[in-house]
Coordinates of C-alpha atoms in Angstrom, one line a residue:
M1381 CA 53.8 -14.2 12.7
D1382 CA 51.3 -14.5 15.5
A1383 CA 48.8 -11.7 15.3
L1384 CA 46.3 -13.2 17.7
N1385 CA 46.8 -10.8 20.6
R1386 CA 45.0 -7.8 19.2
K1387 CA 42.3 -5.5 20.6
P1388 CA 40.2 -3.4 18.3
A1389 CA 40.5 0.4 18.4
D1390 CA 36.8 1.0 18.3
H1391 CA 35.9 -0.6 21.6
S1392 CA 34.6 1.9 24.2
S1393 CA 37.9 1.9 26.1
G1394 CA 40.1 -0.3 23.9
H1395 CA 42.4 -1.7 26.6
D1396 CA 43.3 -4.8 28.5
G1397 CA 41.1 -3.6 31.3
D1398 CA 37.9 -4.3 29.3
P1399 CA 36.4 -7.4 30.8
T1400 CA 35.5 -10.2 28.5
T1401 CA 32.9 -12.8 29.3
R1402 CA 32.3 -12.7 33.0
P1403 CA 31.3 -16.3 33.9
T1404 CA 30.1 -17.4 37.3
V1405 CA 33.2 -17.8 39.5
P1406 CA 33.8 -21.5 40.0
P1407 CA 34.3 -22.9 43.6
A1408 CA 37.4 -22.0 45.4
R1409 CA 40.5 -24.2 44.9
P1410 CA 41.6 -26.4 47.8
E1411 CA 43.8 -24.5 50.2
S1412 CA 46.8 -26.6 49.3
D1413 CA 46.5 -25.4 45.7
A1414 CA 45.6 -21.8 46.4
G1415 CA 49.0 -20.5 47.6
A1416 CA 49.7 -18.9 51.0
R1417 CA 47.5 -15.9 51.5
R1418 CA 48.8 -13.6 54.2
A1419 CA 46.7 -11.8 56.8
P1420 CA 46.0 -8.3 55.6
A1421 CA 47.6 -5.5 57.6
A1422 CA 45.6 -2.5 58.7
T1423 CA 45.2 0.2 56.1
P1424 CA 46.6 3.5 57.3
A1425 CA 44.1 6.0 58.5
G1426 CA 42.7 8.3 55.8
R1427 CA 43.1 5.6 53.1
D1428 CA 40.5 3.4 51.5
A1429 CA 43.1 0.9 50.3
D1430 CA 46.8 0.4 50.2
V1431 CA 46.8 0.1 46.3
I1432 CA 44.2 1.1 43.7
V1433 CA 44.4 -0.8 40.4
V1434 CA 42.6 0.7 37.5
G1435 CA 41.6 -1.7 34.7
A1436 CA 40.3 -5.3 35.2
G1437 CA 42.1 -7.0 32.3
P1438 CA 44.8 -9.7 32.6
T1439 CA 47.4 -7.2 33.8
G1440 CA 45.3 -5.6 36.4
L1441 CA 43.8 -8.9 37.7
L1442 CA 47.2 -10.6 38.1
L1443 CA 48.6 -7.6 39.9
A1444 CA 45.7 -7.1 42.2
G1445 CA 45.6 -10.9 43.0
D1446 CA 49.3 -10.9 43.8
L1447 CA 49.0 -7.9 46.1
A1448 CA 45.9 -9.3 47.9
E1449 CA 47.6 -12.6 48.5
A1450 CA 50.5 -10.7 50.1
G1451 CA 48.1 -9.1 52.6
I1452 CA 47.8 -5.8 50.8
A1453 CA 44.4 -4.1 50.7
V1454 CA 43.5 -3.6 47.0
T1455 CA 40.6 -1.9 45.3
L1456 CA 40.2 -2.6 41.5
L1457 CA 38.3 0.0 39.5
E1458 CA 36.8 -1.0 36.1
R1459 CA 34.8 1.3 33.8
R1460 CA 32.6 -1.6 32.4
D1461 CA 30.0 -3.4 34.4
D1462 CA 30.6 -7.0 35.4
T1463 CA 28.3 -8.6 32.9
T1464 CA 29.6 -6.9 29.7
S1465 CA 30.6 -9.5 27.1
N1466 CA 33.6 -8.7 24.9
L1467 CA 33.8 -12.0 23.1
S1468 CA 37.1 -11.8 21.2
R1469 CA 40.4 -10.6 22.4
A1470 CA 43.9 -12.1 22.7
L1471 CA 44.5 -15.8 22.0
A1472 CA 48.2 -16.6 22.3
V1473 CA 49.8 -17.3 25.7
H1474 CA 53.6 -17.7 25.5
A1475 CA 55.9 -19.9 27.6
R1476 CA 57.1 -17.2 30.1
S1477 CA 53.5 -16.2 30.8
L1478 CA 52.6 -19.8 31.4
E1479 CA 55.5 -20.0 33.9
Q1480 CA 54.1 -16.9 35.7
L1481 CA 50.7 -18.5 35.8
D1482 CA 52.3 -21.8 37.0
A1483 CA 53.8 -19.8 39.9
R1484 CA 50.2 -18.9 40.8
G1485 CA 48.8 -22.4 40.4
L1486 CA 46.8 -21.6 37.3
A1487 CA 48.8 -22.9 34.3
D1488 CA 47.7 -26.5 34.1
E1489 CA 44.0 -25.6 34.3
L1490 CA 44.4 -23.0 31.5
I1491 CA 46.4 -25.5 29.3
A1492 CA 43.7 -28.1 29.7
G1493 CA 41.3 -26.1 27.7
G1494 CA 43.6 -24.8 24.9
H1495 CA 45.5 -25.8 21.8
R1496 CA 49.3 -26.4 22.1
L1497 CA 51.1 -25.2 19.0
P1498 CA 54.6 -26.6 18.4
G1499 CA 55.9 -23.2 17.3
L1500 CA 55.3 -19.7 16.0
Q1501 CA 54.5 -19.4 12.3
V1502 CA 56.1 -16.5 10.5
F1503 CA 55.3 -15.3 6.9
G1504 CA 56.4 -17.7 4.2
D1505 CA 57.4 -21.1 5.3
G1506 CA 59.1 -19.9 8.5
M1507 CA 58.4 -21.5 11.8
L1508 CA 60.0 -20.7 15.2
P1509 CA 60.0 -24.0 17.0
A1510 CA 58.9 -23.5 20.6
G1511 CA 60.1 -27.0 21.4
R1512 CA 63.6 -25.6 21.7
L1513 CA 62.6 -23.5 24.7
R1514 CA 64.1 -24.7 28.0
S1515 CA 60.8 -24.5 29.8
R1516 CA 58.1 -26.7 31.2
F1517 CA 56.0 -25.2 28.5
P1518 CA 57.8 -25.6 25.2
F1519 CA 54.8 -24.5 23.1
V1520 CA 52.5 -21.6 22.3
L1521 CA 49.1 -22.0 23.9
I1522 CA 46.1 -20.9 21.9
T1523 CA 43.2 -20.0 24.3
P1524 CA 40.8 -17.1 24.5
Q1525 CA 41.8 -14.2 26.7
Y1526 CA 38.6 -14.5 28.6
E1527 CA 39.8 -17.9 29.9
V1528 CA 43.0 -16.2 31.3
E1529 CA 40.8 -13.5 32.8
R1530 CA 38.4 -16.1 34.3
L1531 CA 41.2 -17.8 36.3
L1532 CA 42.8 -14.5 37.3
L1533 CA 39.4 -13.0 38.4
R1534 CA 38.6 -16.1 40.5
R1535 CA 42.0 -15.9 42.2
A1536 CA 41.7 -12.1 42.8
R1537 CA 38.2 -12.6 44.4
Q1538 CA 39.4 -15.4 46.6
A1539 CA 42.3 -13.3 47.7
G1540 CA 40.0 -10.5 48.8
V1541 CA 40.3 -7.8 46.1
T1542 CA 37.5 -5.2 46.3
F1543 CA 36.0 -4.7 42.9
R1544 CA 34.2 -1.5 41.8
Y1545 CA 32.7 -2.0 38.3
G1546 CA 31.1 0.8 36.4
A1547 CA 33.7 3.2 37.9
E1548 CA 35.3 5.5 35.2
V1549 CA 38.3 7.4 36.4
Q1550 CA 38.0 11.2 36.0
G1551 CA 41.4 12.2 37.4
L1552 CA 43.7 11.9 40.3
T1553 CA 45.9 14.0 42.6
Q1554 CA 48.9 12.8 44.6
D1555 CA 51.0 14.1 47.4
A1556 CA 53.7 12.9 49.7
D1557 CA 51.4 10.6 51.6
G1558 CA 49.1 9.0 48.9
V1559 CA 46.9 9.3 45.9
T1560 CA 43.3 10.4 45.6
V1561 CA 41.4 9.0 42.6
R1562 CA 38.2 10.6 41.4
F1563 CA 35.7 8.5 39.4
R1564 CA 32.2 8.7 38.0
A1565 CA 29.9 5.9 38.9
A1566 CA 27.6 4.1 36.4
G1567 CA 25.1 3.5 39.2
G1568 CA 23.7 0.3 40.6
G1569 CA 25.6 0.4 43.9
A1570 CA 24.0 1.0 47.3
G1571 CA 22.9 4.6 47.4
E1572 CA 24.7 5.3 44.2
A1573 CA 23.2 6.9 41.1
A1574 CA 24.6 7.0 37.6
G1575 CA 26.8 10.0 37.1
D1576 CA 27.7 10.3 40.8
V1577 CA 31.3 11.4 41.3
G1578 CA 33.2 9.6 44.1
S1579 CA 36.8 9.4 45.3
L1580 CA 39.1 6.8 46.9
R1581 CA 42.5 7.3 48.5
A1582 CA 45.4 4.9 48.5
G1583 CA 49.1 4.8 49.0
Y1584 CA 49.8 3.9 45.4
V1585 CA 47.8 3.7 42.1
V1586 CA 48.6 1.4 39.1
G1587 CA 47.0 2.2 35.7
T1588 CA 46.4 -1.0 33.7
D1589 CA 43.6 0.7 31.8
G1590 CA 45.0 0.3 28.3
A1591 CA 46.1 2.4 25.3
R1592 CA 43.7 5.2 26.2
S1593 CA 44.6 5.1 29.8
S1594 CA 42.8 7.6 32.1
V1595 CA 45.5 7.2 34.7
R1596 CA 48.3 8.0 32.2
A1597 CA 46.4 11.1 31.1
A1598 CA 45.7 12.2 34.6
I1599 CA 49.4 12.4 35.5
G1600 CA 50.3 14.2 32.2
L1601 CA 52.4 11.3 30.9
P1602 CA 52.9 11.4 27.1
F1603 CA 52.5 8.4 24.9
P1604 CA 54.6 9.1 21.8
G1605 CA 54.6 6.9 18.7
K1606 CA 52.7 6.4 15.5
A1607 CA 50.4 4.1 13.6
V1608 CA 52.2 1.3 11.7
V1609 CA 49.3 -0.3 9.9
R1610 CA 45.7 1.0 9.3
S1611 CA 42.4 -0.5 8.5
V1612 CA 42.9 -4.0 9.8
V1613 CA 39.7 -6.0 9.9
L1614 CA 39.0 -8.5 12.7
A1615 CA 36.1 -11.0 13.0
D1616 CA 35.0 -14.1 14.9
V1617 CA 33.4 -16.5 12.4
R1618 CA 32.4 -20.0 11.6
L1619 CA 34.2 -21.9 8.8
D1620 CA 32.9 -24.7 6.6
R1621 CA 36.5 -26.0 6.1
A1622 CA 39.2 -25.8 8.7
P1623 CA 42.7 -24.6 7.8
D1624 CA 45.5 -27.1 8.0
S1625 CA 46.6 -25.7 11.3
P1626 CA 44.7 -24.2 14.3
F1627 CA 46.8 -21.2 13.7
A1628 CA 47.6 -20.1 10.1
V1629 CA 49.2 -17.0 8.6
R1630 CA 49.6 -16.1 4.9
A1631 CA 50.8 -13.0 3.1
A1632 CA 50.2 -12.1 -0.5
R1633 CA 51.5 -9.1 -2.5
D1634 CA 49.0 -6.6 -1.1
A1635 CA 47.4 -8.4 1.8
F1636 CA 47.9 -10.6 4.8
A1637 CA 45.6 -12.7 6.9
L1638 CA 45.6 -14.8 10.0
V1639 CA 43.1 -17.5 11.0
G1640 CA 43.2 -18.9 14.5
S1641 CA 40.9 -21.5 16.2
F1642 CA 39.1 -20.9 19.5
G1643 CA 38.7 -24.6 19.8
D1644 CA 34.9 -24.5 20.0
G1645 CA 34.0 -24.2 16.3
W1646 CA 34.7 -20.4 16.2
Y1647 CA 37.7 -18.8 14.5
R1648 CA 39.4 -15.5 14.8
V1649 CA 40.2 -13.9 11.5
L1650 CA 42.4 -10.9 11.1
G1651 CA 43.3 -9.3 7.8
W1652 CA 44.8 -6.3 6.0
N1653 CA 44.2 -5.3 2.3
R1654 CA 46.4 -2.6 0.9
H1655 CA 43.6 -1.6 -1.5
A1656 CA 40.8 -1.4 1.1
Q1657 CA 42.0 1.3 3.5
A1658 CA 39.0 2.7 5.3
P1659 CA 38.9 4.9 8.4
D1660 CA 38.6 3.2 11.8
D1661 CA 35.0 4.3 12.2
A1662 CA 33.9 2.9 8.8
P1663 CA 31.8 -0.3 9.4
A1664 CA 33.4 -3.6 8.4
C1665 CA 31.4 -6.4 6.8
L1666 CA 31.8 -10.1 6.4
D1667 CA 32.4 -9.7 2.6
E1668 CA 35.5 -7.6 3.4
V1669 CA 36.8 -10.2 5.7
R1670 CA 36.2 -12.9 3.1
E1671 CA 38.0 -10.9 0.4
V1672 CA 41.2 -10.3 2.4
T1673 CA 41.2 -14.0 3.4
R1674 CA 40.9 -15.1 -0.2
L1675 CA 43.7 -12.8 -1.3
S1676 CA 46.0 -14.2 1.3
F1677 CA 45.0 -17.9 1.4
G1678 CA 43.4 -18.4 -1.9
T1679 CA 40.1 -19.4 -0.1
D1680 CA 37.8 -18.0 2.5
F1681 CA 37.2 -21.5 4.0
G1682 CA 33.5 -21.1 3.7
M1683 CA 33.4 -18.2 6.1
R1684 CA 29.9 -17.5 7.7
D1685 CA 28.0 -16.5 10.8
A1686 CA 30.1 -13.6 12.0
R1687 CA 29.3 -12.9 15.6
W1688 CA 31.6 -9.9 15.9
I1689 CA 33.4 -7.7 13.3
S1690 CA 35.6 -4.7 13.9
R1691 CA 38.2 -2.5 12.3
F1692 CA 41.3 -1.1 14.0
H1693 CA 44.7 0.5 13.4
S1694 CA 47.8 -0.7 15.1
D1695 CA 50.1 1.8 16.9
E1696 CA 53.6 1.6 18.2
R1697 CA 53.7 3.8 21.4
Q1698 CA 55.5 3.7 24.7
A1699 CA 55.4 5.9 27.8
P1700 CA 58.8 7.4 28.6
A1701 CA 58.3 6.7 32.3
Y1702 CA 56.4 3.8 33.9
R1703 CA 56.4 5.6 37.3
V1704 CA 55.5 9.1 38.2
G1705 CA 55.6 9.5 42.0
R1706 CA 53.1 7.1 43.6
V1707 CA 51.5 6.3 40.2
F1708 CA 52.5 3.5 37.8
V1709 CA 51.4 2.3 34.4
A1710 CA 51.6 -1.3 33.1
G1711 CA 50.4 -3.3 30.2
D1712 CA 48.8 -1.4 27.3
A1713 CA 48.8 1.8 29.4
A1714 CA 52.6 1.7 29.2
H1715 CA 53.2 0.3 25.7
V1716 CA 51.3 -0.7 22.6
H1717 CA 52.7 -2.3 19.5
S1718 CA 51.7 -4.3 16.4
P1719 CA 50.0 -7.6 16.9
A1720 CA 52.9 -9.5 15.3
G1721 CA 54.3 -12.1 17.7
G1722 CA 51.2 -12.1 19.9
Q1723 CA 53.1 -10.4 22.7
G1724 CA 50.6 -7.8 24.0
M1725 CA 48.8 -9.6 26.8
N1726 CA 51.9 -11.5 27.6
V1727 CA 54.1 -8.5 28.2
G1728 CA 51.4 -7.0 30.4
L1729 CA 51.2 -10.1 32.6
Q1730 CA 55.0 -9.9 33.0
D1731 CA 54.9 -6.2 33.9
A1732 CA 52.4 -7.1 36.6
A1733 CA 54.5 -9.9 38.0
N1734 CA 57.5 -7.6 38.1
L1735 CA 55.7 -4.8 40.0
S1736 CA 53.5 -6.7 42.4
W1737 CA 56.1 -8.2 44.7
K1738 CA 57.9 -4.8 44.9
L1739 CA 54.8 -2.9 45.8
A1740 CA 54.0 -5.5 48.4
A1741 CA 57.5 -5.3 49.9
V1742 CA 57.3 -1.5 50.1
V1743 CA 53.8 -1.3 51.5
R1744 CA 54.6 -3.9 54.1
G1745 CA 57.6 -1.9 55.2
H1746 CA 60.2 -4.6 54.2
S1747 CA 61.9 -2.5 51.5
P1748 CA 62.6 1.1 50.8
D1749 CA 60.6 3.0 48.3
R1750 CA 63.6 3.0 45.9
L1751 CA 62.9 -0.6 45.1
L1752 CA 60.0 0.6 43.0
D1753 CA 62.4 2.5 40.7
S1754 CA 63.6 -0.9 39.5
Y1755 CA 60.2 -1.5 37.8
Q1756 CA 61.1 1.2 35.3
E1757 CA 64.7 0.1 35.1
E1758 CA 63.8 -3.5 34.3
R1759 CA 60.5 -3.3 32.3
H1760 CA 60.9 -0.2 30.1
P1761 CA 63.8 -1.8 28.1
V1762 CA 61.6 -4.9 27.6
G1763 CA 58.8 -2.8 26.3
T1764 CA 61.2 -1.1 23.8
A1765 CA 62.5 -4.5 22.6
V1766 CA 59.0 -5.7 22.0
L1767 CA 58.1 -2.6 20.0
R1768 CA 61.2 -3.3 17.8
S1769 CA 60.6 -7.1 17.3
S1770 CA 56.9 -6.8 16.6
G1771 CA 57.5 -3.8 14.4
A1772 CA 60.0 -5.8 12.3
L1773 CA 57.5 -8.6 11.9
I1774 CA 54.7 -6.4 10.8
R1775 CA 56.9 -4.5 8.3
L1776 CA 57.9 -7.9 6.8
A1777 CA 54.2 -8.5 6.3
L1778 CA 53.8 -5.2 4.5
L1779 CA 56.6 -5.8 2.0
R1780 CA 55.5 -5.5 -1.6
G1781 CA 57.2 -6.4 -4.9
A1782 CA 58.6 -9.8 -5.9
P1783 CA 62.2 -9.2 -4.7
A1784 CA 61.0 -8.1 -1.2
R1785 CA 58.6 -11.0 -0.9
A1786 CA 61.4 -13.4 -2.0
L1787 CA 63.6 -11.9 0.8
R1788 CA 60.7 -12.4 3.3
R1789 CA 60.5 -16.1 2.3
L1790 CA 64.3 -16.5 2.6
G1791 CA 64.2 -14.9 6.0
G1792 CA 61.5 -17.3 7.2
Q1793 CA 63.5 -20.3 5.9
L1794 CA 66.6 -19.2 7.7
L1795 CA 64.7 -18.7 11.0
T1796 CA 63.5 -22.3 10.6
R1797 CA 66.7 -23.9 9.5
L1798 CA 69.3 -22.2 11.7
P1799 CA 68.9 -23.5 15.2
S1800 CA 70.8 -20.7 16.9
L1801 CA 68.8 -18.0 15.1
S1802 CA 65.4 -19.6 15.7
R1803 CA 66.3 -20.3 19.4
R1804 CA 67.2 -16.6 19.9
A1805 CA 64.0 -15.4 18.1
I1806 CA 61.6 -17.7 20.0
G1807 CA 63.4 -17.0 23.2
G1808 CA 62.8 -13.3 22.8
V1809 CA 59.2 -13.5 21.6
S1810 CA 58.2 -16.0 24.3
G1811 CA 59.8 -13.9 27.1
I1812 CA 62.0 -16.9 28.2
D1813 CA 65.2 -15.0 27.4
V1814 CA 64.2 -11.7 29.1
A1815 CA 66.9 -10.8 31.6
Y1816 CA 67.3 -7.8 33.9
P1817 CA 70.4 -5.7 34.7
A1818 CA 72.6 -7.3 37.4
G1819 CA 75.2 -4.7 38.3
P1820 CA 79.0 -4.9 38.2
G1821 CA 80.5 -7.9 39.9
A1822 CA 77.3 -9.9 40.1
H1823 CA 77.2 -13.6 39.6
R1824 CA 76.5 -14.6 35.9
L1825 CA 73.0 -15.9 36.9
V1826 CA 71.8 -12.7 38.6
G1827 CA 69.0 -11.0 36.6
H1828 CA 68.2 -14.1 34.6
R1829 CA 65.0 -16.1 34.7
A1830 CA 65.3 -19.1 37.0
P1831 CA 64.1 -22.3 35.2
D1832 CA 61.7 -24.6 36.9
L1833 CA 64.4 -26.4 39.0
R1834 CA 63.8 -29.9 40.3
L1835 CA 64.2 -29.8 44.1
A1836 CA 65.1 -32.4 46.7
G1837 CA 62.0 -34.3 47.7
G1838 CA 60.4 -34.2 44.2
G1839 CA 59.1 -30.6 44.2
R1840 CA 59.6 -27.9 41.7
L1841 CA 60.8 -24.3 42.1
Y1842 CA 57.6 -22.8 40.6
E1843 CA 55.5 -24.7 43.1
L1844 CA 57.3 -23.0 45.9
L1845 CA 57.0 -19.6 44.2
R1846 CA 53.2 -19.9 44.7
Q1847 CA 53.8 -18.7 48.2
G1848 CA 54.8 -15.3 46.9
R1849 CA 58.1 -15.4 48.8
F1850 CA 61.8 -15.4 47.9
V1851 CA 63.1 -19.0 47.4
L1852 CA 66.6 -19.9 48.6
V1853 CA 68.0 -22.9 46.8
T1854 CA 71.2 -24.5 48.3
P1855 CA 73.1 -27.7 48.0
A1856 CA 71.6 -30.6 50.0
G1857 CA 72.3 -30.3 53.7
E1858 CA 73.8 -26.8 53.5
I1859 CA 70.9 -24.5 54.4
P1860 CA 72.6 -21.8 56.4
Q1861 CA 70.3 -21.7 59.4
E1862 CA 72.1 -19.0 61.3
A1863 CA 71.7 -16.5 58.4
L1864 CA 68.1 -17.5 57.9
R1865 CA 67.2 -17.0 61.6
E1866 CA 67.8 -13.3 61.0
A1867 CA 65.4 -13.3 58.1
A1868 CA 61.6 -13.0 58.6
T1869 CA 60.1 -16.4 57.9
D1870 CA 57.3 -14.8 55.9
R1871 CA 59.8 -13.5 53.3
V1872 CA 62.0 -16.6 52.4
V1873 CA 61.3 -20.3 51.9
T1874 CA 64.2 -22.7 51.5
A1875 CA 64.8 -25.7 49.3
C1876 CA 67.7 -27.9 48.2
W1877 CA 68.9 -29.0 44.8
A1878 CA 67.8 -32.4 43.6
S1879 CA 71.1 -32.6 41.8
E1880 CA 74.7 -32.3 43.0
R1881 CA 75.0 -28.7 42.0
R1882 CA 76.9 -26.5 44.5
T1883 CA 75.6 -23.0 43.5
A1884 CA 73.3 -21.2 46.0
L1885 CA 70.5 -19.1 44.6
L1886 CA 68.1 -16.6 46.0
V1887 CA 65.1 -16.4 43.5
R1888 CA 62.8 -13.4 43.5
P1889 CA 59.0 -13.9 43.8
D1890 CA 58.7 -13.2 40.1
G1891 CA 61.1 -16.0 39.2
Y1892 CA 64.3 -14.1 38.5
V1893 CA 67.6 -14.7 40.2
A1894 CA 68.3 -12.0 42.8
W1895 CA 71.6 -13.4 44.1
A1896 CA 73.9 -16.4 43.6
T1897 CA 77.2 -17.6 44.7
D1898 CA 79.6 -20.5 43.9
A1899 CA 81.5 -20.0 47.1
T1900 CA 82.1 -23.3 49.0
A1901 CA 83.5 -22.1 52.3
P1902 CA 80.5 -22.1 54.8
G1903 CA 81.5 -18.8 56.4
E1904 CA 82.0 -17.0 53.1
R1905 CA 78.7 -18.3 51.8
A1906 CA 76.8 -17.4 55.0
T1907 CA 78.2 -13.8 55.0
A1908 CA 77.3 -13.3 51.4
L1909 CA 73.8 -14.7 52.0
R1910 CA 73.2 -12.5 55.0
S1911 CA 74.0 -9.4 52.9
A1912 CA 71.8 -10.6 50.1
L1913 CA 68.9 -11.2 52.4
A1914 CA 69.2 -7.8 54.0
R1915 CA 69.3 -6.2 50.6
W1916 CA 66.5 -8.0 49.0
T1917 CA 64.1 -8.9 51.8
G1918 CA 64.9 -6.2 54.3
A1919 CA 65.8 -8.8 57.0
G1920 CA 68.2 -7.2 59.5
S1921 CA 68.1 -3.8 57.8
D1922 CA 66.2 -0.5 58.1
P1923 CA 63.5 -0.4 55.4
T1924 CA 63.9 3.4 55.2
D1925 CA 67.5 3.0 54.2
A1926 CA 68.0 5.1 51.0
S1927 CA 70.7 2.8 49.7
P1928 CA 69.9 1.1 46.3
T1929 CA 67.9 -2.0 46.6
S1930 CA 68.9 -3.0 43.1
A1931 CA 72.0 -2.1 41.3
P1932 CA 71.4 -2.0 37.5
S1933 CA 74.4 -2.0 35.2
T1934 CA 73.0 0.9 33.3
P1935 CA 71.4 4.1 34.7
S1936 CA 67.6 4.2 34.9
T1937 CA 66.0 5.7 31.8
S1938 CA 63.8 7.7 34.1
S1939 CA 64.3 7.9 37.8
A1940 CA 61.0 8.0 39.7
P1941 CA 60.3 11.6 40.7
S1942 CA 59.2 12.7 44.1
T1943 CA 55.4 13.0 44.5
S1944 CA 55.6 16.7 44.8
S1945 CA 57.1 17.2 41.4
A1946 CA 55.2 14.5 39.6
P1947 CA 53.5 16.7 36.9
A1948 CA 56.9 18.4 36.2
A1949 CA 58.6 15.0 35.9
A1950 CA 55.9 13.8 33.4
R1951 CA 56.5 16.9 31.3
S1952 CA 60.3 16.4 31.4
A1953 CA 59.8 12.8 30.4
G1954 CA 57.7 14.0 27.4
R1955 CA 60.4 16.4 26.3
S1956 CA 63.0 13.6 26.5
A1957 CA 60.8 11.3 24.4
R1958 CA 60.4 13.9 21.7
R1959 CA 64.1 14.6 21.4

């Protein structure tokens, strides 16, 4: 179990939009490493931005940075000021998130300052070996969330995102042409006093403002679920004696605890004691943290000098719809779950990667609005799966009684010793095995994550993805120039296999395969590619075309409603969730 990615319930907003340490932004990366930023298009009259993102945590920062690099005018609203320090948040970064960061030129810098763990420890003697992942990053990276935010913040600022700190969303209204967001200012801006109420208008709004999302509340979107574990204590401390591993988990009969290293002499400790169940607002103390650590590990490692202690409860909740008209939710605003598996921040980053290129394509007029429905179709099932897997892990931790604990130990041993089982488990938790619906008749690779392919000339696929475009990979010498001439050059970049493979692939900006063919006849391949380019990039097609841009194999769990019926759609989604 990896319970490092956990945010306390008693923070003022309790979401991944709470900024952590806000260090001075380092110098800009060289242009060759910064990706291809596109010239911004003019924002339509009557709008302050193309997209407003609410919440400056990892999800919001990645999304805003992607949009800005695509030439979209983005304003990011955050209720905290830009100097607030929230020292301790998520720590685990999984392989798929590292791949997404690699596609933005950030992974290697993040890895340089973190710990690489060979696998994911589960209760008992179980270990899910990440070395079995077919990824450039076959490990779990332990690094503070504020390091992830630091890199994403730097990128977003360089790309031209407009930041409004100290702006607390009070509500929003949407119509057929856009969304107006009302917010209360904390003061400090030019001509701005604390408590002033302002408004901004944009074409779309994305709420990445966490479990208590103001955006989600404003559109009347329910958040059904329940608490799965209460009175968990969380602290950042010094230790006189380090555990055997920079990440250690133990469970006893009536307690469990986790100890993870920040790498700078500080440790994150999380623990639960069945016999010390206090309400969330009850103060937690260092003695309580020491006690739960001793119950679980048999020692408190000489724990001292706590710089931060909190208490929280862990919920399992998911919004029934991730889109209501022109408003979207992502990250903790869309789903929360137990800390088991350390998946919280990671799933939010992948939500953002899925949505950003779609919003950019629609705003730029390359694709019809229906493309945005596929965000719900693809990401909602992933959120459901994470709730189930993290819920299963936390319930294992809560087992009591000798037979149940023996079963837990046996399960951990089986996960470690059966390669097929452990590969499936780590593939799911890491996000590497996440795949999206492909539609009937699609090539077997469509909807699956594209690995970091080696390309002719020595390059890698994820280096090309830093341009924010689709990548067409073909056999050497077989780039279909005629079909590509019909595609806008700012939407597709081409490459050839370094190997002798004959498959042609069109890879989406988020690293998933949009189209593939094994056809060898040049005419047949060119015709199929021309159709795929028109469908996915809008080349040679009318972007107002109402035909589906994606063809999921199962119906959407909640089709995006028209903007005029957004509140009614949210109520309908709530009724469906309660049934």
